[in-house]
Amino acid sequence: GANDTCSACPDGGHSKPGSFACEKCSTGKYYDETTNACGTCPRNTFTLSGAKDITGCTPCQNAGEFAKPGSGYCERCPQYEEFDDLTEGCACMTSFDRI
């Protein structure tokens, strides 16, 4: 209308084309402008609260840490275990077995 003004959505928020309402993606997700929908942050990145674009998916910073796709945090495998890309989980290191 005549009195409507446009302003930026709060941090991490987005609005769909033609909408006056701000929305926010959930934890581990970011807003994808090409699909106008929330996408999942890739493996080894995270976001606590939805990001306004994929650059808001923060890479894990410390050696030995990983994040599953769509995660809100980075985690570490227990001692003598390492991240297995195939299962996207922790597995025993070579020469170790689960007891």
Tab-separated table of C-alpha atoms in Angstrom:
chain	number	residue	atom	x	y	z
A	1	GLY	CA	0.000	0.000	0.000
A	2	ALA	CA	0.887	3.691	0.009
A	3	ASN	CA	2.199	3.587	3.582
A	4	ASP	CA	4.228	0.369	3.252
A	5	THR	CA	7.982	0.795	3.503
A	6	CYS	CA	10.644	-1.772	2.814
A	7	SER	CA	13.294	-2.497	5.413
A	8	ALA	CA	15.878	-5.214	5.879
A	9	CYS	CA	14.869	-8.308	7.811
A	10	PRO	CA	16.620	-8.807	11.176
A	11	ASP	CA	19.914	-10.725	11.134
A	12	GLY	CA	19.499	-14.148	9.582
A	13	GLY	CA	15.982	-13.386	8.362
A	14	HIS	CA	14.644	-13.383	4.825
A	15	SER	CA	11.424	-12.706	2.976
A	16	LYS	CA	10.097	-14.468	-0.071
A	17	PRO	CA	9.492	-12.419	-3.240
A	18	GLY	CA	6.327	-10.329	-2.907
A	19	SER	CA	6.066	-10.963	0.832
A	20	PHE	CA	6.160	-8.340	3.576
A	21	ALA	CA	6.807	-10.922	6.312
A	22	CYS	CA	10.286	-11.853	7.538
A	23	GLU	CA	10.981	-15.530	8.124
A	24	LYS	CA	13.977	-17.392	9.500
A	25	CYS	CA	15.287	-20.845	8.630
A	26	SER	CA	15.744	-23.306	11.490
A	27	THR	CA	19.006	-24.506	13.052
A	28	GLY	CA	21.400	-26.028	10.498
A	29	LYS	CA	19.636	-24.401	7.539
A	30	TYR	CA	20.129	-21.342	5.328
A	31	TYR	CA	17.901	-19.412	2.927
A	32	ASP	CA	18.490	-20.360	-0.713
A	33	GLU	CA	17.397	-17.489	-2.983
A	34	THR	CA	17.402	-19.707	-6.076
A	35	THR	CA	14.710	-21.994	-4.639
A	36	ASN	CA	13.088	-19.484	-2.235
A	37	ALA	CA	13.326	-22.176	0.434
A	38	CYS	CA	15.541	-23.192	3.326
A	39	GLY	CA	18.481	-25.415	2.341
A	40	THR	CA	20.598	-27.645	4.570
A	41	CYS	CA	24.063	-26.449	5.609
A	42	PRO	CA	26.657	-28.799	4.068
A	43	ARG	CA	28.744	-31.312	6.003
A	44	ASN	CA	31.388	-29.794	8.310
A	45	THR	CA	29.483	-26.497	8.556
A	46	PHE	CA	26.846	-25.420	11.073
A	47	THR	CA	24.539	-22.597	12.095
A	48	LEU	CA	22.907	-22.188	15.496
A	49	SER	CA	19.980	-20.268	14.090
A	50	GLY	CA	19.024	-20.110	10.445
A	51	ALA	CA	21.393	-18.240	8.148
A	52	LYS	CA	20.315	-15.673	5.558
A	53	ASP	CA	22.473	-17.413	2.926
A	54	ILE	CA	24.970	-20.280	2.600
A	55	THR	CA	27.861	-18.065	3.756
A	56	GLY	CA	26.209	-18.139	7.198
A	57	CYS	CA	26.960	-21.877	7.455
A	58	THR	CA	30.125	-21.681	9.573
A	59	PRO	CA	32.924	-24.229	8.999
A	60	CYS	CA	34.116	-26.263	11.995
A	61	GLN	CA	37.273	-24.541	13.264
A	62	ASN	CA	39.146	-27.123	15.339
A	63	ALA	CA	41.099	-30.142	14.076
A	64	GLY	CA	39.184	-33.376	14.546
A	65	GLU	CA	35.774	-31.698	14.631
A	66	PHE	CA	32.964	-32.426	12.203
A	67	ALA	CA	29.347	-31.488	11.657
A	68	LYS	CA	26.696	-33.593	9.991
A	69	PRO	CA	24.682	-31.855	7.244
A	70	GLY	CA	22.036	-29.601	8.807
A	71	SER	CA	23.774	-29.454	12.179
A	72	GLY	CA	23.695	-26.669	14.739
A	73	TYR	CA	27.113	-27.513	16.190
A	74	CYS	CA	30.450	-29.216	15.577
A	75	GLU	CA	31.356	-32.361	17.479
A	76	ARG	CA	34.337	-34.654	18.033
A	77	CYS	CA	34.596	-38.406	17.842
A	78	PRO	CA	35.554	-40.236	21.050
A	79	GLN	CA	39.170	-41.281	21.624
A	80	TYR	CA	40.437	-43.878	19.090
A	81	GLU	CA	37.597	-43.055	16.698
A	82	GLU	CA	37.498	-40.868	13.598
A	83	PHE	CA	34.810	-39.462	11.341
A	84	ASP	CA	33.723	-41.873	8.600
A	85	ASP	CA	32.519	-40.049	5.459
A	86	LEU	CA	30.591	-43.096	4.279
A	87	THR	CA	28.423	-43.484	7.379
A	88	GLU	CA	28.648	-39.801	8.386
A	89	GLY	CA	29.425	-40.919	11.912
A	90	CYS	CA	32.298	-41.969	14.147
A	91	ALA	CA	34.065	-45.283	13.547
A	92	CYS	CA	37.034	-47.007	15.144
A	93	MET	CA	40.420	-45.970	13.789
A	94	THR	CA	42.477	-48.511	11.876
A	95	SER	CA	43.928	-51.116	14.302
A	96	PHE	CA	41.135	-50.472	16.840
A	97	ASP	CA	37.912	-52.410	17.330
A	98	ARG	CA	34.754	-51.626	19.291
A	99	ILE	CA	34.467	-53.740	22.463
